[in-house]
CSV table of C-alpha atoms in Angstrom, one decimal:
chain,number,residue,atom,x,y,z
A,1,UNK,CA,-13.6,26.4,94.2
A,2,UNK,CA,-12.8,29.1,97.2
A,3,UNK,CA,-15.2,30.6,99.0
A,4,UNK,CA,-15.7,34.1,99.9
A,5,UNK,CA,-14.2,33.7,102.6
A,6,UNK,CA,-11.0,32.2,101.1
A,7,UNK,CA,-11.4,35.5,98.6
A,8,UNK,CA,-11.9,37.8,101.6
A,9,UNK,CA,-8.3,36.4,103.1
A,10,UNK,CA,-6.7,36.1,100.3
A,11,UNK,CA,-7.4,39.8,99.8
A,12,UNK,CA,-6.2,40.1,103.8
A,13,UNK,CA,-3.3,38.7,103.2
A,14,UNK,CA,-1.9,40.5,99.9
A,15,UNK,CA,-3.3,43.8,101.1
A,16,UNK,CA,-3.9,44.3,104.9
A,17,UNK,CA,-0.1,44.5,105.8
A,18,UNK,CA,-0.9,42.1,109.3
A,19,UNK,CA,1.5,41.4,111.1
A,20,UNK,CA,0.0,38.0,112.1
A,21,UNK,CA,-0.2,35.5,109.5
A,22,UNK,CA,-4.1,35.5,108.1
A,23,UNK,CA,-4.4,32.0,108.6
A,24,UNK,CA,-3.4,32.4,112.7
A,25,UNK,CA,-6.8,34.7,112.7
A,26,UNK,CA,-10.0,33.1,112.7
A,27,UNK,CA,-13.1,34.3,110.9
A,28,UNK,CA,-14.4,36.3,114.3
A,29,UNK,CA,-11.0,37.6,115.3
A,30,UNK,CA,-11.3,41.4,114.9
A,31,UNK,CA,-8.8,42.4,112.7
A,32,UNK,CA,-8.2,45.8,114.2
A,33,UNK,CA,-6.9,44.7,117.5
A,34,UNK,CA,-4.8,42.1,115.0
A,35,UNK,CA,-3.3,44.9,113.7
A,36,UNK,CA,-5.3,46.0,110.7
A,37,UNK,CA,-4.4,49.8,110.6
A,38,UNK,CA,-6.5,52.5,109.0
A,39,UNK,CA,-4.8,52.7,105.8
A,40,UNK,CA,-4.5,49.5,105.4
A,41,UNK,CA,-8.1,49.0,105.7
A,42,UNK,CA,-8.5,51.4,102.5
A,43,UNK,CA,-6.2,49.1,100.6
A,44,UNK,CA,-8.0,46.3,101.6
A,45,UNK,CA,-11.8,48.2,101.2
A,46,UNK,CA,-10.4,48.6,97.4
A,47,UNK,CA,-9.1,45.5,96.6
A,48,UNK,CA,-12.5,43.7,97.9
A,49,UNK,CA,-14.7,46.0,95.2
A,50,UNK,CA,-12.1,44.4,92.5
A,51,UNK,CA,-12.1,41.0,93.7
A,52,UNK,CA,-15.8,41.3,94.2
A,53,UNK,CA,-16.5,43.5,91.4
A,54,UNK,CA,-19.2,45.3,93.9
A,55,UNK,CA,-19.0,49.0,95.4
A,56,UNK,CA,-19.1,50.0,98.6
A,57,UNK,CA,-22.1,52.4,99.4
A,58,UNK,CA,-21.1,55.2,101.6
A,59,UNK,CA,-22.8,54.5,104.1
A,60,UNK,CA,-20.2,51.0,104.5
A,61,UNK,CA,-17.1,53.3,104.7
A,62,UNK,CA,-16.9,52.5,108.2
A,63,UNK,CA,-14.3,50.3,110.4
A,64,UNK,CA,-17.0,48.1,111.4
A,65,UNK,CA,-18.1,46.9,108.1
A,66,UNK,CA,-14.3,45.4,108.0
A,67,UNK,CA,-14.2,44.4,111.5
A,68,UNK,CA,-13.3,40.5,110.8
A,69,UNK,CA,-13.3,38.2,108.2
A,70,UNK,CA,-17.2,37.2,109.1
A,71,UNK,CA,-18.0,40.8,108.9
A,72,UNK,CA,-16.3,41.7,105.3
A,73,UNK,CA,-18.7,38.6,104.6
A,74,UNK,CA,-21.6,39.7,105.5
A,75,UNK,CA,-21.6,42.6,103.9
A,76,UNK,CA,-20.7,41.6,100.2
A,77,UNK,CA,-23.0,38.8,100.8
A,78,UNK,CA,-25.6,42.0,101.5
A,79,UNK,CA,-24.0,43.6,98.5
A,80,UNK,CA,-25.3,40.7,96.4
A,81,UNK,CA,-22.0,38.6,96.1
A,82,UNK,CA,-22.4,34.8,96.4
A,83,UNK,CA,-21.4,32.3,97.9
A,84,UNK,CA,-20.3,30.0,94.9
A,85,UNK,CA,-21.9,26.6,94.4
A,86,UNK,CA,-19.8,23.2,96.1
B,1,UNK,CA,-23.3,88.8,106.5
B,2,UNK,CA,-22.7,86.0,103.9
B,3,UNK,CA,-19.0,85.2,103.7
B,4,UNK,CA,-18.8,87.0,100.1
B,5,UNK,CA,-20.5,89.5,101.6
B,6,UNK,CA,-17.4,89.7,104.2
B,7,UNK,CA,-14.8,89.1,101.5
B,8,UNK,CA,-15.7,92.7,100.2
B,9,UNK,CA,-15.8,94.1,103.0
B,10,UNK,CA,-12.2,93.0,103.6
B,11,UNK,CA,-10.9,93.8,100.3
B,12,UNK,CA,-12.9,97.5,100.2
B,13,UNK,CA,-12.0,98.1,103.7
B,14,UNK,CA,-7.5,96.6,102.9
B,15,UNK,CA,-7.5,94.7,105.5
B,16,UNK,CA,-6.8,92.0,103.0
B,17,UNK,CA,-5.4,92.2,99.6
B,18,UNK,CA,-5.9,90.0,96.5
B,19,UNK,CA,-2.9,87.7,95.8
B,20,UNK,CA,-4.1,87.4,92.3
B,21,UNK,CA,-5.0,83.7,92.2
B,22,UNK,CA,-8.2,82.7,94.3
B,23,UNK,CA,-7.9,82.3,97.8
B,24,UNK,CA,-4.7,83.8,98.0
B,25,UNK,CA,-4.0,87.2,100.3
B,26,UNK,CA,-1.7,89.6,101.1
B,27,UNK,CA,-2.0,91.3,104.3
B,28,UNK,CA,-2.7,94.8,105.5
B,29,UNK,CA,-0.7,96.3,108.3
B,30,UNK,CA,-4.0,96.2,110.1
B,31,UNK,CA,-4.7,92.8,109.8
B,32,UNK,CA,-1.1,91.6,110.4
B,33,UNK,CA,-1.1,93.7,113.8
B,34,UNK,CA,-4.5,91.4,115.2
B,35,UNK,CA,-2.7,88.5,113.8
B,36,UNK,CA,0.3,88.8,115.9
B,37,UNK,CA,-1.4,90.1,118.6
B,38,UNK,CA,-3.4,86.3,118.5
B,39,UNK,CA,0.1,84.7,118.1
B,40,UNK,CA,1.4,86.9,121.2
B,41,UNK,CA,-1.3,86.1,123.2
B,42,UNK,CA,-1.5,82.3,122.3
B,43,UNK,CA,2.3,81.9,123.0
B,44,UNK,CA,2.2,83.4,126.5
B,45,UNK,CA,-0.5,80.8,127.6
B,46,UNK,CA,2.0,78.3,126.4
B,47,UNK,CA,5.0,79.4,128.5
B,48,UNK,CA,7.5,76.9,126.4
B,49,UNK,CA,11.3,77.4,126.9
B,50,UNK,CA,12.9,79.5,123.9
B,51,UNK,CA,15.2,76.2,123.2
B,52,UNK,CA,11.5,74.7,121.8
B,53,UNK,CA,10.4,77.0,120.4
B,54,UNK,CA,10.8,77.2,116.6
B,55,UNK,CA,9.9,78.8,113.4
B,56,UNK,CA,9.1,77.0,110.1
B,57,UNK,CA,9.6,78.5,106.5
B,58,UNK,CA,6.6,77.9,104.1
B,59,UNK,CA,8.5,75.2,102.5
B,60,UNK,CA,9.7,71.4,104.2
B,61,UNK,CA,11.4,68.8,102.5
B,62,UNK,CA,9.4,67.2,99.8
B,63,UNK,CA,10.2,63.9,101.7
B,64,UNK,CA,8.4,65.0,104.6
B,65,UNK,CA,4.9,65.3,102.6
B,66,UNK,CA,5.1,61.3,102.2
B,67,UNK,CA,6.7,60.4,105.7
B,68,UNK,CA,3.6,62.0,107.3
B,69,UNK,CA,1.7,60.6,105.6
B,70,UNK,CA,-0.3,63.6,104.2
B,71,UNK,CA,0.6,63.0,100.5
B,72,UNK,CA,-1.3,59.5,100.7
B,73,UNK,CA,-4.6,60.7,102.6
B,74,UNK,CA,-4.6,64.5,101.0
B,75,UNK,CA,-2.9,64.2,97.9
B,76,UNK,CA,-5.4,66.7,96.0
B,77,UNK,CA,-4.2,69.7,99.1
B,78,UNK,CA,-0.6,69.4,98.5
B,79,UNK,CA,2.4,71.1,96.5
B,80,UNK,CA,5.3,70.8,95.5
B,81,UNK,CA,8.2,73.1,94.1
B,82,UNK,CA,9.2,72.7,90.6
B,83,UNK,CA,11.7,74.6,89.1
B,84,UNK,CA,13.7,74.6,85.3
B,85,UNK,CA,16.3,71.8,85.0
B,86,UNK,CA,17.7,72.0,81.4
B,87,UNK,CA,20.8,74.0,79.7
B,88,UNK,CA,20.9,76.7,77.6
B,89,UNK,CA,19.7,74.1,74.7
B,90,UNK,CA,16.2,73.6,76.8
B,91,UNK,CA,15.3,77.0,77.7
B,92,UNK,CA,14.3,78.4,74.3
B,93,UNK,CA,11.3,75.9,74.2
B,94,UNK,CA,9.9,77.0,77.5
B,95,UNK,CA,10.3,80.9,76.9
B,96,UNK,CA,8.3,80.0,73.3
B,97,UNK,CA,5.6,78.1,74.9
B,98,UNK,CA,5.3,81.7,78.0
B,99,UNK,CA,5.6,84.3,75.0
B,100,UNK,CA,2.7,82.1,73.5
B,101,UNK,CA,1.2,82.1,76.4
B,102,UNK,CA,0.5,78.5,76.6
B,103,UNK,CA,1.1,76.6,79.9
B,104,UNK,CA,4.7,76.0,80.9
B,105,UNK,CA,5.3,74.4,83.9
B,106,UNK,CA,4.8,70.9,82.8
B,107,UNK,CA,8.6,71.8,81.5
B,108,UNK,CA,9.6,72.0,84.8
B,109,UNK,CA,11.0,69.6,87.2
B,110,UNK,CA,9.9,68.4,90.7
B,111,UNK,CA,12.5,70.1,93.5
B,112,UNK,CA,13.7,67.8,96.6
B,113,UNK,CA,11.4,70.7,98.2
B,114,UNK,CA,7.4,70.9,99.3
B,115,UNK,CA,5.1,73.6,100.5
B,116,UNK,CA,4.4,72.8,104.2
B,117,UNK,CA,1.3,71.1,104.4
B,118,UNK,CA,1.1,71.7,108.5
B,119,UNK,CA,3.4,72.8,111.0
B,120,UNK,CA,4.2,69.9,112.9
B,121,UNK,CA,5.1,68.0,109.7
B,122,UNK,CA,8.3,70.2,110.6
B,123,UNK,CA,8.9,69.1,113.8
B,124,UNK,CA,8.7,65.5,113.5
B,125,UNK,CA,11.6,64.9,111.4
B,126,UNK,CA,13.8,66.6,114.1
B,127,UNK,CA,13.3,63.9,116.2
B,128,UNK,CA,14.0,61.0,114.1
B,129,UNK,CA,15.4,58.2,115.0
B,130,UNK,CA,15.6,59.5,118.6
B,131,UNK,CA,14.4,57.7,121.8
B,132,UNK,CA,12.6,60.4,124.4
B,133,UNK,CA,11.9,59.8,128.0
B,134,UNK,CA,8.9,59.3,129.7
B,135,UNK,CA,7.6,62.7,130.4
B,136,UNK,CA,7.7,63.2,126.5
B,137,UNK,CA,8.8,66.7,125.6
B,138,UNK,CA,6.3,70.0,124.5
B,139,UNK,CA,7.3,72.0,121.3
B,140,UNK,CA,5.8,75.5,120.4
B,141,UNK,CA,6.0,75.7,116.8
B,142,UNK,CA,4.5,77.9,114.0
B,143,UNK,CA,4.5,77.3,110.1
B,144,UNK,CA,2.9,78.9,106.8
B,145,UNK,CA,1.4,76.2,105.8
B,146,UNK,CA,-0.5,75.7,102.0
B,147,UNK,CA,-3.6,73.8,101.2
B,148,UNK,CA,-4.5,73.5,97.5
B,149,UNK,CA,-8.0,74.5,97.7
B,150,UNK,CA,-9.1,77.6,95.8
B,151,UNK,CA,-12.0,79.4,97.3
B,152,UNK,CA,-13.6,82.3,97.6
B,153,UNK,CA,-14.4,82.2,101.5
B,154,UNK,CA,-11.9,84.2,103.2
B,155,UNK,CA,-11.6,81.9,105.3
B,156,UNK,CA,-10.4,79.2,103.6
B,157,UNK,CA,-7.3,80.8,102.5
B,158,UNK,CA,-4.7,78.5,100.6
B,159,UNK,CA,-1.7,80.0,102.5
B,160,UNK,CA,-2.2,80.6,106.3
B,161,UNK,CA,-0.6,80.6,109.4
B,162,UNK,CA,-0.6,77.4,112.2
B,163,UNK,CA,0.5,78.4,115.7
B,164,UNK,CA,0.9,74.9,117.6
B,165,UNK,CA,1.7,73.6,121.0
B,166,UNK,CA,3.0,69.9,120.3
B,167,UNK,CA,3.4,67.0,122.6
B,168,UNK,CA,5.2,63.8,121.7
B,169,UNK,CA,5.9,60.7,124.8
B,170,UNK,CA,3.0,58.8,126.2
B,171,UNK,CA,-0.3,58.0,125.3
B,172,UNK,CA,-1.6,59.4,128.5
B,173,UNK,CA,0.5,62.4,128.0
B,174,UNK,CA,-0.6,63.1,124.7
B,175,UNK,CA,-4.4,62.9,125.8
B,176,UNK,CA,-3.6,64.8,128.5
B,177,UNK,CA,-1.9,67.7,126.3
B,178,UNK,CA,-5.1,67.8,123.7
B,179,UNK,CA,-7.5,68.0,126.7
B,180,UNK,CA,-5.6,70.9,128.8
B,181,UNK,CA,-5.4,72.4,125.3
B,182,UNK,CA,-8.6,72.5,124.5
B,183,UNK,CA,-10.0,74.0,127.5
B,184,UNK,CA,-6.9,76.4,127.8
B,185,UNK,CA,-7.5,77.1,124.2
B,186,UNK,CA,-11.3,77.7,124.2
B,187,UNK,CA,-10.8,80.1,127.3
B,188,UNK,CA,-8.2,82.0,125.6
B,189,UNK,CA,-11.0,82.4,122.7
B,190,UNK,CA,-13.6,82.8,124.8
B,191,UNK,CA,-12.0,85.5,126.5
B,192,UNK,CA,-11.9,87.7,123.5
B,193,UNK,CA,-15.3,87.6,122.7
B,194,UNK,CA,-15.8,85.1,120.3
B,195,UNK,CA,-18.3,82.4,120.4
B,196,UNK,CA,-16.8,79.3,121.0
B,197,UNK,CA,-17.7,75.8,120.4
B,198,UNK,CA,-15.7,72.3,120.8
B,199,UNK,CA,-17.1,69.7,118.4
B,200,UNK,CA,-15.4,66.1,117.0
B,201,UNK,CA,-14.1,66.5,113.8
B,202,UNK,CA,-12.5,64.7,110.5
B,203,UNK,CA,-9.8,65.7,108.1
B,204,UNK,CA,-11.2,65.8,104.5
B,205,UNK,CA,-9.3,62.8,103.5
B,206,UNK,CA,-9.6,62.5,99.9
B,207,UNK,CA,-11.9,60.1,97.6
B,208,UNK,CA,-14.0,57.3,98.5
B,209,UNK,CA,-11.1,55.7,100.4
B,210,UNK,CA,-10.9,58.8,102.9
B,211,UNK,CA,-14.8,58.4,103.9
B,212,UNK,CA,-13.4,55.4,105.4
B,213,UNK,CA,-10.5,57.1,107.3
B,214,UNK,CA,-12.7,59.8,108.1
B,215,UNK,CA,-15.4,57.6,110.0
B,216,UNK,CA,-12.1,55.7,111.7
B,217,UNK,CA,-11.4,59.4,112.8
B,218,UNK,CA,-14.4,60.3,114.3
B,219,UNK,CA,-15.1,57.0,115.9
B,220,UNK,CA,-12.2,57.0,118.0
B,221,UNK,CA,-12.6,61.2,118.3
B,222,UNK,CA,-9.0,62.0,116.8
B,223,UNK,CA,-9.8,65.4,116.5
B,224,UNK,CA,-11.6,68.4,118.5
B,225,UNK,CA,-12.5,71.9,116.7
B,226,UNK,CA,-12.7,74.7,118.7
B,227,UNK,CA,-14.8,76.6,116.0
B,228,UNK,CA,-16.6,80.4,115.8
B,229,UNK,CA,-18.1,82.5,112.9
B,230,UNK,CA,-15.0,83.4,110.9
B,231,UNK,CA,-17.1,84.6,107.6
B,232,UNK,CA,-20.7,84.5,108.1
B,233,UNK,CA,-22.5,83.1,110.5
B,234,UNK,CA,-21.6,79.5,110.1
B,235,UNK,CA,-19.6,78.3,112.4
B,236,UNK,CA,-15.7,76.8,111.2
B,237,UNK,CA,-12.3,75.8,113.1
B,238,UNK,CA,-10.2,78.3,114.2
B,239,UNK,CA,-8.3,75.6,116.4
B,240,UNK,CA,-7.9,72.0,116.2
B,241,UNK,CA,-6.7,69.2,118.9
B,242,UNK,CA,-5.3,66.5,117.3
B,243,UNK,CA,-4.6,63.3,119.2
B,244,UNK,CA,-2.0,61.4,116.4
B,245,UNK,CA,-1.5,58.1,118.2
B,246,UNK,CA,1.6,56.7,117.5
B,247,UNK,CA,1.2,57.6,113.7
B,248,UNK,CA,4.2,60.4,113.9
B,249,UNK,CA,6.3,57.8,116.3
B,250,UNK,CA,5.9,54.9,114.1
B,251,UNK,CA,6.9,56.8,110.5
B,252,UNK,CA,9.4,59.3,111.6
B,253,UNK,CA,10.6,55.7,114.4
B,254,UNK,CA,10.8,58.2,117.7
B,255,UNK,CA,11.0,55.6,120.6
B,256,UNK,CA,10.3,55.9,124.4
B,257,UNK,CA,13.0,54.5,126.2
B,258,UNK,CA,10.6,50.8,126.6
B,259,UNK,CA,11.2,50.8,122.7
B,260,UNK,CA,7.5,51.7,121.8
B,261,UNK,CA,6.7,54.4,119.4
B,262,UNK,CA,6.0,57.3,120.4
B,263,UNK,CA,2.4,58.8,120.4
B,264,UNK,CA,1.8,62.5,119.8
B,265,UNK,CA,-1.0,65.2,120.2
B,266,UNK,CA,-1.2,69.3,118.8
B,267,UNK,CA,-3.3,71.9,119.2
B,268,UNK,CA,-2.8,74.1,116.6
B,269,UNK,CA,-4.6,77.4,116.4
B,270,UNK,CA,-5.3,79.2,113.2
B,271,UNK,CA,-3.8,82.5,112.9
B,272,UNK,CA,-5.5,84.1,109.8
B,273,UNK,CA,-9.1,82.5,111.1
B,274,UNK,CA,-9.0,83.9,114.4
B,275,UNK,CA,-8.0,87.4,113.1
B,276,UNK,CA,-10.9,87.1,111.0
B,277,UNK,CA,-13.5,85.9,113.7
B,278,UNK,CA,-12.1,89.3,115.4
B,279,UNK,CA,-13.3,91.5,112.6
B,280,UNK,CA,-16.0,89.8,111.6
B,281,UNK,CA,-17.1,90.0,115.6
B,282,UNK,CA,-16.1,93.5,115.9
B,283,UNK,CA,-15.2,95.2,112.5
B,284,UNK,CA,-12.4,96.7,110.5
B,285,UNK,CA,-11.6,99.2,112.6
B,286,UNK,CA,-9.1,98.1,115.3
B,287,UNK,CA,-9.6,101.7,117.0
B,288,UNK,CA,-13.4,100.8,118.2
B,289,UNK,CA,-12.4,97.6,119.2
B,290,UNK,CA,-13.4,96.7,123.0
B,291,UNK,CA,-11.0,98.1,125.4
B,292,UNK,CA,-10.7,94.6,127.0
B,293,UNK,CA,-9.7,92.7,123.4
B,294,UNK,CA,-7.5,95.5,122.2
B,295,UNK,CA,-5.5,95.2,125.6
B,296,UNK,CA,-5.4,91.2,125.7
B,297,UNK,CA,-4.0,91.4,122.0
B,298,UNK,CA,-2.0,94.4,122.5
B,299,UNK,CA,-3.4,96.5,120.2
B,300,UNK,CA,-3.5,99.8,121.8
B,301,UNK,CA,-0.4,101.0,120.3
B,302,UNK,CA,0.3,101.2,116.8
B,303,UNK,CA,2.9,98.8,116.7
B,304,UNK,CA,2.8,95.3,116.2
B,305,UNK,CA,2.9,93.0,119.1
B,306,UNK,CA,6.5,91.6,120.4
């Protein structure tokens, strides 16, 4: 089973139009200086509420909250998703 | 005075005249005189050579709308020209559903053609494909540009005028531009009485989605207002700096000569806004002006400005 993680970059990878491979980046790299552009990060901001089945609150629609891998984390896991069970 | 308040005052006074649809004007000879007086006195500060220095019709190639980007972060402000595509065989069914007067247009088809959704859309295209040198080049530009959004604030009008200075080289360069441009602009303002104020803005990018592009915005302070009472006392642009990046570079591909894309800034001011921050600051009557505006903006004769 993948974790969120795996979710987040598999979400990375089909929409955040990098021009690194995901897998290069760790889960701390900041994805901005990676080449993460803004509109990308929309794609990517609504592809994570369907993956995740969650909604961003407002106050989340900033870059920070998808800063990194570990960051996009962070807040689902705030959002109430789980990590699943190994 | 609320801004409906001003609205009537406009409309009883014809300085403005309804257009019919909400938030669209036609203008007096009155109001047309200030607003080339502004556009006269804007373009001297700028001092550009006549070879850049161009004027836009209200309409830019429908491509344009999604090279800049603007479709895909403001597609609820755009428009685009339709017009009747069928034979002889078609037209009966459209004239039946107008002398029923039942909506028509959906009959029509899209043109290869757009309103202009902001001056410098028309510029960029000009330069595509094109590799600039270092010192970038300056552009003085104006456009009648449309915005889909109906209202009944004067000020928000949904066809209006953008006078712009426009840089495109450097990053440097292009901060430099917006930040002369800013304090040039405000002093020009300033100067004619209005109360001036520079604050960070965002774009109203559309939807949930655009929250996100407008906090990006913000963050890294894209864009400046220079802003003044237009219709009532609240305060709203009547100039923006706008520092693109290399968003303009990277769509339309214009290169410096190392191969990078270019970046790009703008200062566009707002002819129909500042025209109405004049009357609303000083009234309908051009005649009891100050001396001092009505000389900056030439509008001591009775002709409109060269």
């Amino acid at each position: 089973m993948s974790s969120t993680s795996d979710s987040i970059r598999q979400v990375l990878e089909s929409h955040g139009q990098l021009p690194v491979g995901i897998s290069t980046l760790r889960n701390g790299d900041d994805l901005y200086q990676n080449g993460l552009t803004s509109h990308a990060s929309v794609n990517v901001m609504l592809a994570l509420e369907d993956t995740f089945n969650i909604e961003f609150p407002d106050s989340m629609l900033r870059k920070s909250t998808f800063q990194s891998v570990a960051a996009i984390a962070e807040v689902l896991i705030s959002l109430g998703v789980e990590e699943p069970q190994h | 005075m609320s801004a409906s308040e001003f609205r009537r005052t406009l409309l009883d006074e014809g300085i403005l005249v309804p257009g019919g649809v909400t938030g669209l004007y036609h203008r007096s000879f009155a109001f047309e005189r200030i607003a080339r007086g502004v556009e006269s006195y804007v373009s001297h500060a700028g001092d550009v050579a006549e070879s850049r220095r161009l004027y836009f019709p209200p309409v830019m190639a429908k491509s344009t709308l999604v090279k800049s980007g603007y479709l895909r972060s403001f597609p609820d402000l755009v428009g685009v020209i339709s017009t009747f595509g069928g034979s002889d065989r078609e037209l009966p069914a459209l004239l039946a559903r107008v002398d029923a007067e039942e909506e028509w247009s959906d009959l029509l088809v899209s043109t290869d053609v757009a309103m202009c959704s902001a001056a410098c859309h028309s510029l960029f295209p000009l330069f595509q494909g094109d590799t600039l040198g270092r010192d970038g080049t300056v552009y003085e530009i104006q456009g009648t540009c449309f915005r889909h959004e109906p209202s009944e604030d004067p000020a928000r009008m949904q066809s209006f005028r953008q006078h712009e200075f426009v840089y495109l080289g450097t990053a440097e360069g292009a901060l430099a531009h917006r930040t002369y441009w800013l304090e040039r602009g405000t002093e020009l303002l300033g100067a004619l009485g209005l109360a001036v104020e520079v604050v960070v803005a965002n774009d109203p990018f559309f939807g949930r989605a655009g929250r996100l592009l407008a906090t990006g915005q913000l963050e890294k302070e894209l864009k400046y207002e220079i802003t003044s009472p237009i219709s009532s006392a609240v305060a709203g642009a009547i100039a923006s700096g706008n520092y693109h990046e290399d968003h303009f570079g990277v769509d339309f591909r214009i290169l410096l000569e190392d191969g990078s894309p270019v970046h790009s800034a703008c200062i566009g001011f707002g002819l129909e806004r500042i025209s109405l921050a004049l009357v609303l600051a000083y009234g309908t009557h051009v005649d009891q002006w100050p001396g001092d505006v009505r000389h900056l903006l030439q509008l001591e004769t009775g002709r409109l400005a060269p």
